Amino acid sequence: MAEVILMPRLSDTMTEGVIAAWHKKVGDSVKKGDLLAEVETDKATMELESYKDGTLLHIGTAKGGKLQVNDLLAIIGHAGEDISGLLGAPTAVAAPAPAVATTPAPATVTNTSTGIDISKMDEVVLMPRLSDTMEAGVIAAWHKKVGDTVKKGEVLAEIETDKATMELESYKNGTLLYTGAQQGEKILVNDLLCIIGEKGKVDVDAIVAAGKGGTVAPVAATAAAPTPAAAATQTAAVTATVSADENGRVKASPLAKKIAKEKGVDLRLLQGSGDGGRIIKADIDNYTPAAVSGPVAATPAAVSAPVAAFTGGAEEGYTDIPNSQMRNVIARRLGESKFSAPHFYLTMEINMDNAMTARTTLNEHSPVKISFNDMVVKAVALALRQHPAINASWLGDKIRRYKHVHVGIAVAIEDGLIVPVVRFADQKTLPQIAAESKELAGKAKGKKLQPNEFTGNTFTISNLGMMDIDEFTAIINPPDSAIMAVGRIKETVVRKGEGFGVSHFMKVTLSCDHRSVDGASGAAFLQTFKKYLENPITMLL
């Protein structure tokens, strides 16, 4: 069955997108993960991948055309399939048919060309695509509850994507009438997130049913809430002090809930130290489970007795830690990279004596502290400008060589790995690179990066030197054709003149996609990179 693809919200402030390029044309076969189009948003030009297999049957606008968020972008289905019904769908339905509102019996509302197209309704907010690889979002927190008044620009919710936790702002005024998921639950991109409108003038049940493609039941038929007696029974099961509000919900920060889930800590057993008894991260870190009552320990007199044989009192065990959205995407994308791109590796040793001297001198005058990694970023950027074959992507039927140099820097965070991007790194000074890298790393660890700050890389650097790693190999970060793994700077005894002395060396390993990068090209790039680091003054010319 043909499926409609709507213009996704590719940034938290995006209201419309411009088609910068189509990578498929009508009639082309499309596979899940294939690049469909490049969409220019208010913040960046981002690549849009297909999330299903089939044939591209229709595009909503040609290259250069503009579409509003949730407008028809494309239709993918089986070759020759009739899509006239999808093309003729109404642009909006202000209210459902009267029968839905007045008839006691259940009414069926299906999401077809003759029913309610919720994607066009002004009151409906769908789960936006907040990153180029996002497939679903987890509700980290709601900042509004059903019944609250909402104003344009106010934060509705915090959404955990595969790359960051982002605030979602309302783009209209009204009352929050419905939420599609509770805190901690997952919603697929373009599924119903919430409904904002004027109370009493929006048939929420009809919209929800249309969103699910099922039937809407009258209010009287909905399941009853748990009785007070049942709630009392559940509450009685908790014997420790509970940090909860008047409705019995445990009050805890999203981060505290996440850590508690990973550690298997029951939040109901903690006393919160935050505002109003709210449980925070420190409460989880400082929590020590109460000792479990059991057999009385041996008395001191028993020490003199013969050592008892081991009876197997210790228990084997393990802890299952659910994958975060970020971890799932890391696993999928790097798995695809490793097993689809034929990697080869080039390792080079670089004398860092001059770089160490230059760094000391530079930091005497620089407004921000310059690190060795900042010098690596600058040397890489300048080398990429001279070797465009490395600054490239494999696109299946062609190799794309970029004229701009955007260097990604891998940053380890709690949930895995994210790659902030220093854009136009070849044109920036070392202090500018240092300041931007520090700011991006801080945002990454605080999950505050915006989509344009972690997308668009043309090359990536992964540095483990600060963790005393001599050398390693890294997996290529799509869509790049290469990634550089940087080891530590190590003292080595070398022959100097008639005697011996100490020099400082650093090993780097370049991982290359052999489909787009040849061995000789990779080696030439490393030679240029080495020249810059061993003679840092050349980076300033």
Coordinates of C-alpha atoms in Angstrom, one line a residue, residues 64-501:
G64 CA 13.8 24.8 -5.4
G65 CA 10.2 24.4 -4.4
K66 CA 9.0 25.2 -0.9
L67 CA 6.8 23.1 1.4
Q68 CA 5.3 23.8 4.8
V69 CA 6.0 21.3 7.6
N70 CA 3.6 18.4 7.3
D71 CA 2.8 19.2 3.6
L72 CA 2.9 16.3 1.1
L73 CA 6.6 15.7 0.3
A74 CA 6.5 12.3 -1.5
I75 CA 4.5 9.1 -2.0
I76 CA 6.3 5.7 -2.0
G77 CA 4.4 2.5 -2.9
H78 CA 4.3 -0.3 -5.5
A79 CA 5.0 0.5 -9.2
G80 CA 1.8 1.3 -11.0
E81 CA -0.3 1.7 -7.8
D82 CA -3.2 4.1 -7.9
I83 CA -2.4 7.1 -5.7
S84 CA -5.2 9.4 -6.9
G85 CA -7.0 9.1 -3.6
L86 CA -3.9 10.2 -1.7
L87 CA -3.4 13.2 -4.0
G88 CA -7.0 14.3 -3.6
A89 CA -7.0 14.3 0.2
P90 CA -8.6 17.4 1.8
T91 CA -6.2 20.0 3.0
A92 CA -7.8 20.3 6.4
V93 CA -10.8 19.2 8.4
A94 CA -11.9 21.7 11.0
A95 CA -14.3 19.3 12.8
P96 CA -15.6 15.7 12.3
A97 CA -18.9 14.8 10.9
P98 CA -21.9 15.6 13.3
A99 CA -22.6 11.9 13.7
V100 CA -19.3 11.5 15.6
A101 CA -20.2 14.2 18.1
T102 CA -23.9 13.4 18.7
T103 CA -24.5 9.7 18.1
P104 CA -24.1 7.5 21.2
A105 CA -22.9 4.5 19.2
P106 CA -19.2 4.2 18.3
A107 CA -18.3 5.9 15.1
T108 CA -15.5 4.7 12.8
V109 CA -13.0 7.4 11.6
T110 CA -10.3 6.1 9.3
N111 CA -7.3 8.0 8.0
T112 CA -8.2 7.6 4.3
S113 CA -8.7 10.0 1.5
T114 CA -12.4 10.3 2.5
G115 CA -11.8 10.6 6.3
I116 CA -9.8 12.9 8.5
D117 CA -6.3 13.8 7.4
I118 CA -4.9 14.8 10.8
S119 CA -1.6 15.9 9.2
K120 CA -3.4 18.9 7.8
M121 CA -5.2 19.9 10.9
D122 CA -4.1 23.1 12.6
E123 CA -4.8 21.6 16.1
V124 CA -2.6 18.6 15.5
V125 CA 1.1 18.4 16.5
L126 CA 2.9 15.4 15.1
M127 CA 6.2 14.1 16.4
P128 CA 8.8 16.1 14.5
R129 CA 12.0 14.7 13.0
L130 CA 14.5 16.6 15.2
S131 CA 17.6 15.1 13.6
D132 CA 18.4 13.7 10.2
T133 CA 18.5 10.1 11.5
M134 CA 15.7 10.3 14.0
E135 CA 13.0 7.6 13.7
A136 CA 11.3 8.0 17.0
G137 CA 11.4 10.3 20.1
V138 CA 11.0 9.5 23.8
I139 CA 9.1 12.0 26.0
A140 CA 11.8 13.1 28.5
A141 CA 9.3 15.5 30.2
W142 CA 6.1 17.4 29.6
H143 CA 6.2 21.1 30.5
K144 CA 2.4 21.4 30.1
K145 CA -0.4 19.0 31.1
V146 CA -3.8 18.4 29.5
G147 CA -6.0 21.4 30.3
D148 CA -3.2 23.9 30.5
T149 CA -3.2 27.1 28.4
V150 CA -0.4 27.1 25.8
K151 CA 1.1 30.2 24.1
K152 CA 3.2 30.3 20.9
G153 CA 6.9 29.9 21.8
E154 CA 6.3 28.2 25.2
V155 CA 8.1 24.9 25.8
L156 CA 5.7 22.0 25.4
A157 CA 8.0 19.1 26.1
E158 CA 11.5 17.8 26.1
I159 CA 12.1 15.1 23.4
E160 CA 14.9 12.6 23.6
T161 CA 16.1 11.8 20.1
D162 CA 18.9 9.5 18.9
K163 CA 21.4 12.4 19.3
A164 CA 20.2 14.8 22.0
T165 CA 17.4 15.9 24.3
M166 CA 15.7 18.9 22.7
E167 CA 13.0 21.3 23.8
L168 CA 9.9 21.4 21.6
E169 CA 8.1 24.8 21.5
S170 CA 4.5 25.3 20.6
Y171 CA 3.9 27.1 17.4
K172 CA 0.3 28.2 18.2
N173 CA -1.9 29.4 21.0
G174 CA -4.6 27.3 22.6
T175 CA -5.3 24.7 25.3
L176 CA -3.5 21.4 25.5
L177 CA -6.3 18.9 24.9
Y178 CA -4.5 15.7 24.5
T179 CA -1.0 14.1 24.7
G180 CA -0.1 11.1 22.7
A181 CA 2.4 9.5 25.2
Q182 CA 3.4 9.8 28.8
Q183 CA 6.8 10.7 30.1
G184 CA 9.3 7.9 29.2
E185 CA 7.2 6.6 26.3
K186 CA 8.3 6.5 22.6
I187 CA 6.4 8.0 19.7
L188 CA 7.4 7.4 16.0
V189 CA 8.2 10.4 13.8
N190 CA 4.9 11.8 12.3
D191 CA 2.7 10.0 14.9
L192 CA 0.3 12.1 16.9
L193 CA 2.2 13.9 19.7
C194 CA -0.5 16.2 21.0
I195 CA -3.6 18.3 20.2
I196 CA -3.8 22.1 20.9
G197 CA -7.0 23.9 20.3
E198 CA -10.1 25.6 21.8
K199 CA -11.8 23.5 24.4
G200 CA -15.2 22.3 23.4
K201 CA -14.7 23.0 19.7
V202 CA -12.3 20.1 18.8
D203 CA -13.4 16.5 18.8
V204 CA -10.3 15.0 20.4
D205 CA -11.7 11.4 20.2
A206 CA -12.2 11.6 16.5
I207 CA -8.7 12.9 15.9
V208 CA -7.1 10.3 18.1
A209 CA -9.0 7.5 16.3
A210 CA -8.1 8.9 12.9
G211 CA -4.5 9.0 13.9
K212 CA -4.6 5.4 14.9
G213 CA -6.7 4.5 11.8
G214 CA -9.3 2.8 14.0
T215 CA -12.7 3.6 15.6
V216 CA -13.7 6.2 18.1
A217 CA -15.7 5.1 21.1
P218 CA -18.1 7.3 23.0
V219 CA -16.8 8.8 26.3
A220 CA -19.1 6.5 28.3
A221 CA -17.3 3.4 26.9
T222 CA -13.8 4.4 28.0
A223 CA -12.1 2.3 30.7
A224 CA -12.6 3.4 34.2
A225 CA -9.7 4.7 36.2
P226 CA -8.4 2.6 39.1
T227 CA -10.6 2.8 42.2
P228 CA -9.4 4.5 45.3
A229 CA -9.2 1.2 47.0
A230 CA -6.9 -0.2 44.4
A231 CA -4.7 2.9 44.5
A232 CA -4.6 2.5 48.3
T233 CA -3.5 -1.1 48.0
Q234 CA -0.7 -0.1 45.6
T235 CA 0.5 2.7 47.9
A236 CA 0.5 0.4 50.9
A237 CA 3.0 -1.8 49.2
V238 CA 5.6 0.9 49.5
T239 CA 7.1 1.1 53.0
A240 CA 9.7 3.8 52.5
T241 CA 9.3 7.5 52.3
V242 CA 7.9 8.5 48.9
S243 CA 8.7 11.8 47.0
A244 CA 5.3 12.2 45.2
D245 CA 2.8 14.8 44.4
E246 CA -0.8 14.9 45.4
N247 CA -1.7 12.5 42.6
G248 CA 0.8 9.9 43.7
R249 CA 3.2 10.5 40.9
V250 CA 6.9 10.2 41.9
K251 CA 8.5 13.6 41.5
A252 CA 12.0 13.3 39.8
S253 CA 14.0 15.0 37.2
P254 CA 14.2 13.2 33.7
L255 CA 17.9 12.6 34.3
A256 CA 17.3 11.0 37.7
K257 CA 14.6 8.8 36.3
K258 CA 16.9 7.7 33.5
I259 CA 19.8 6.9 35.8
A260 CA 17.5 5.1 38.2
K261 CA 16.2 2.9 35.4
E262 CA 19.7 2.0 34.3
K263 CA 20.8 1.2 37.9
G264 CA 17.5 -0.6 38.8
V265 CA 16.7 1.8 41.6
D266 CA 13.1 2.1 42.7
L267 CA 12.4 5.8 42.9
R268 CA 9.7 5.2 45.5
L269 CA 12.3 4.3 48.0
L270 CA 14.2 7.6 47.8
Q271 CA 13.7 10.9 49.6
G272 CA 14.2 13.7 47.2
S273 CA 16.5 16.6 48.1
G274 CA 15.4 18.9 45.3
D275 CA 12.7 21.6 45.3
G276 CA 9.5 20.3 46.8
G277 CA 11.0 16.9 47.5
R278 CA 11.9 16.3 43.8
I279 CA 14.4 13.5 43.3
I280 CA 17.6 14.6 41.5
K281 CA 20.7 12.9 40.1
A282 CA 22.6 13.4 43.4
D283 CA 19.9 11.4 45.3
I284 CA 20.5 8.5 43.0
D285 CA 24.3 8.7 43.2
N286 CA 24.1 8.8 47.1
Y287 CA 21.5 6.1 47.5
T288 CA 22.6 2.9 49.3
P289 CA 20.1 0.1 49.4
A290 CA 19.1 -1.0 52.9
A291 CA 20.8 -4.2 54.2
V292 CA 18.6 -7.2 53.5
S293 CA 17.7 -9.1 56.7
G294 CA 18.9 -12.7 56.7
P295 CA 20.9 -15.2 58.8
V296 CA 22.7 -13.7 61.7
A297 CA 26.4 -13.2 61.0
A298 CA 29.0 -15.3 62.7
T299 CA 30.2 -14.0 66.1
P300 CA 33.8 -13.1 66.7
A301 CA 34.3 -16.3 68.6
A302 CA 33.7 -18.2 65.4
V303 CA 36.9 -16.8 63.9
S304 CA 39.0 -19.4 65.6
A305 CA 37.0 -22.2 64.2
P306 CA 38.2 -24.1 61.1
V307 CA 37.5 -22.3 57.8
A308 CA 34.1 -23.5 56.5
A309 CA 33.9 -24.9 53.0
F310 CA 32.4 -22.6 50.3
T311 CA 28.7 -23.5 50.1
G312 CA 27.9 -21.5 46.9
G313 CA 26.1 -18.7 48.7
A314 CA 27.2 -16.1 46.1
E315 CA 24.8 -15.6 43.3
E316 CA 25.5 -15.1 39.6
G317 CA 23.7 -12.1 38.1
Y318 CA 23.5 -9.4 35.5
T319 CA 21.8 -6.1 34.7
D320 CA 20.0 -5.5 31.4
I321 CA 20.3 -1.8 30.5
P322 CA 17.7 -0.8 27.9
N323 CA 19.2 0.9 24.9
S324 CA 18.7 4.6 24.5
Q325 CA 17.5 6.1 21.2
M326 CA 21.1 7.3 20.6
R327 CA 22.7 3.9 21.3
N328 CA 20.3 2.2 18.9
V329 CA 21.1 4.6 16.1
I330 CA 24.9 4.4 16.8
A331 CA 24.6 0.6 16.6
R332 CA 22.7 0.7 13.3
R333 CA 24.6 3.4 11.5
L334 CA 28.1 2.2 12.5
G335 CA 27.1 -1.4 11.8
E336 CA 26.0 -0.4 8.3
S337 CA 29.3 1.5 7.9
K338 CA 31.5 -1.3 9.0
F339 CA 29.8 -4.0 7.1
S340 CA 29.0 -2.1 3.9
A341 CA 32.1 0.1 3.5
P342 CA 35.3 -1.7 2.8
H343 CA 37.6 -0.1 5.3
F344 CA 41.4 0.0 5.0
Y345 CA 43.8 1.7 7.4
L346 CA 46.9 3.9 7.2
T347 CA 49.0 4.6 10.3
M348 CA 51.6 7.4 10.5
E349 CA 53.9 8.6 13.3
I350 CA 54.3 12.3 13.7
N351 CA 57.1 14.2 15.5
M352 CA 55.2 16.6 17.8
D353 CA 58.3 18.5 19.2
N354 CA 57.6 21.6 17.2
A355 CA 53.9 21.5 17.8
M356 CA 54.4 21.4 21.5
T357 CA 56.7 24.4 21.4
A358 CA 54.3 26.3 19.1
R359 CA 51.3 25.5 21.3
T360 CA 53.1 27.0 24.3
T361 CA 53.9 30.2 22.4
L362 CA 50.4 30.4 20.9
N363 CA 48.7 30.1 24.3
E364 CA 50.8 33.1 25.6
H365 CA 48.8 35.3 23.2
S366 CA 45.6 33.4 22.4
P367 CA 42.4 34.7 24.1
V368 CA 41.4 31.0 24.6
K369 CA 43.5 28.0 25.4
I370 CA 44.5 26.0 22.3
S371 CA 44.7 22.2 22.7
F372 CA 46.6 19.7 20.6
N373 CA 43.2 18.5 19.3
D374 CA 42.5 22.1 18.0
M375 CA 45.8 21.9 16.1
V376 CA 44.9 18.5 14.7
V377 CA 41.5 19.9 13.5
K378 CA 43.3 22.8 11.8
A379 CA 45.9 20.6 10.2
V380 CA 43.2 18.2 9.0
A381 CA 41.1 21.0 7.5
L382 CA 44.0 22.5 5.6
A383 CA 45.1 19.0 4.3
L384 CA 41.5 18.3 3.2
R385 CA 41.5 21.5 1.1
Q386 CA 44.5 20.1 -0.7
H387 CA 43.2 16.6 -1.1
P388 CA 39.5 16.8 -2.0
A389 CA 39.4 13.0 -2.7
I390 CA 39.3 12.5 1.1
N391 CA 36.7 15.2 1.6
A392 CA 34.0 13.1 0.0
S393 CA 31.1 10.8 0.3
W394 CA 30.2 7.5 -1.5
L395 CA 26.6 7.8 -2.9
G396 CA 26.3 4.5 -4.7
D397 CA 26.3 5.6 -8.3
K398 CA 28.6 8.6 -7.8
I399 CA 31.2 10.1 -5.5
R400 CA 30.4 13.5 -4.1
R401 CA 33.4 15.7 -3.4
Y402 CA 32.7 18.7 -1.1
K403 CA 34.0 22.2 -1.7
H404 CA 33.5 23.1 1.9
V405 CA 35.4 21.5 4.8
H406 CA 33.2 20.6 7.9
V407 CA 35.2 18.7 10.5
G408 CA 33.3 16.5 13.0
I409 CA 34.9 15.9 16.4
A410 CA 33.7 12.7 18.2
V411 CA 32.6 13.4 21.8
A412 CA 31.8 10.7 24.3
I413 CA 28.7 11.3 26.4
E414 CA 26.6 9.2 28.8
D415 CA 24.5 7.6 26.2
G416 CA 27.2 6.9 23.6
L417 CA 28.8 9.1 21.1
I418 CA 27.9 12.3 19.2
V419 CA 29.8 14.3 16.6
P420 CA 29.6 18.1 16.8
V421 CA 30.8 19.8 13.6
V422 CA 33.2 22.7 13.2
R423 CA 32.0 24.2 9.9
F424 CA 34.4 25.8 7.4
A425 CA 37.3 24.7 9.7
D426 CA 39.9 25.4 7.0
Q427 CA 38.9 29.1 7.1
K428 CA 39.0 29.6 10.9
T429 CA 41.9 30.6 13.1
L430 CA 43.2 28.3 15.8
P431 CA 41.6 30.5 18.6
Q432 CA 38.3 30.4 16.7
I433 CA 38.5 26.6 16.4
A434 CA 39.4 26.2 20.1
A435 CA 36.5 28.4 21.3
E436 CA 34.0 26.7 19.0
S437 CA 35.2 23.2 19.9
K438 CA 34.9 23.9 23.6
E439 CA 31.4 25.3 23.3
L440 CA 30.2 22.4 21.1
A441 CA 31.6 19.8 23.5
G442 CA 29.9 21.4 26.4
K443 CA 26.6 21.5 24.5
A444 CA 27.0 17.8 23.5
K445 CA 27.6 16.6 27.1
G446 CA 24.6 18.7 28.2
K447 CA 22.5 17.3 25.3
K448 CA 21.8 20.9 24.1
L449 CA 23.2 20.6 20.5
Q450 CA 20.9 21.8 17.8
P451 CA 20.6 19.7 14.6
N452 CA 22.8 22.1 12.5
E453 CA 25.5 21.6 15.1
F454 CA 25.9 17.8 14.7
T455 CA 25.1 17.3 11.0
G456 CA 26.9 18.0 7.7
N457 CA 30.3 16.7 8.6
T458 CA 32.6 15.9 5.6
F459 CA 35.4 14.3 7.8
T460 CA 35.6 13.1 11.4
I461 CA 38.3 13.1 14.1
S462 CA 38.3 10.7 17.0
N463 CA 40.9 11.4 19.7
L464 CA 41.6 9.1 22.6
G465 CA 45.1 10.4 23.3
M466 CA 43.9 12.0 26.6
M467 CA 43.0 8.5 27.8
D468 CA 46.6 7.2 27.2
I469 CA 45.7 5.2 24.1
D470 CA 48.8 4.9 21.9
E471 CA 46.9 4.1 18.7
F472 CA 43.6 2.6 17.5
T473 CA 41.3 2.3 14.5
A474 CA 38.0 4.0 14.2
I475 CA 34.8 3.1 12.2
I476 CA 34.0 5.6 9.4
N477 CA 31.2 8.0 10.4
P478 CA 28.6 8.2 7.6
P479 CA 28.4 9.9 5.2
D480 CA 32.2 10.6 5.4
S481 CA 34.7 8.6 3.4
A482 CA 37.4 8.7 6.1
I483 CA 37.9 9.2 9.8
M484 CA 41.2 9.9 11.7
A485 CA 42.0 8.1 15.0
V486 CA 44.4 10.1 17.1
G487 CA 46.5 8.5 19.9
R488 CA 48.5 10.1 22.7
I489 CA 51.8 12.0 22.5
K490 CA 54.5 9.7 23.8
E491 CA 58.1 10.4 24.8
T492 CA 60.6 8.3 22.7
V493 CA 64.4 8.0 23.0
V494 CA 65.9 8.8 19.6
R495 CA 69.4 9.3 18.2
K496 CA 70.4 12.9 18.2
G497 CA 73.8 13.8 16.7
E498 CA 76.4 11.8 18.5
G499 CA 74.2 10.9 21.4
F500 CA 70.6 10.3 22.4
G501 CA 67.7 12.4 23.4

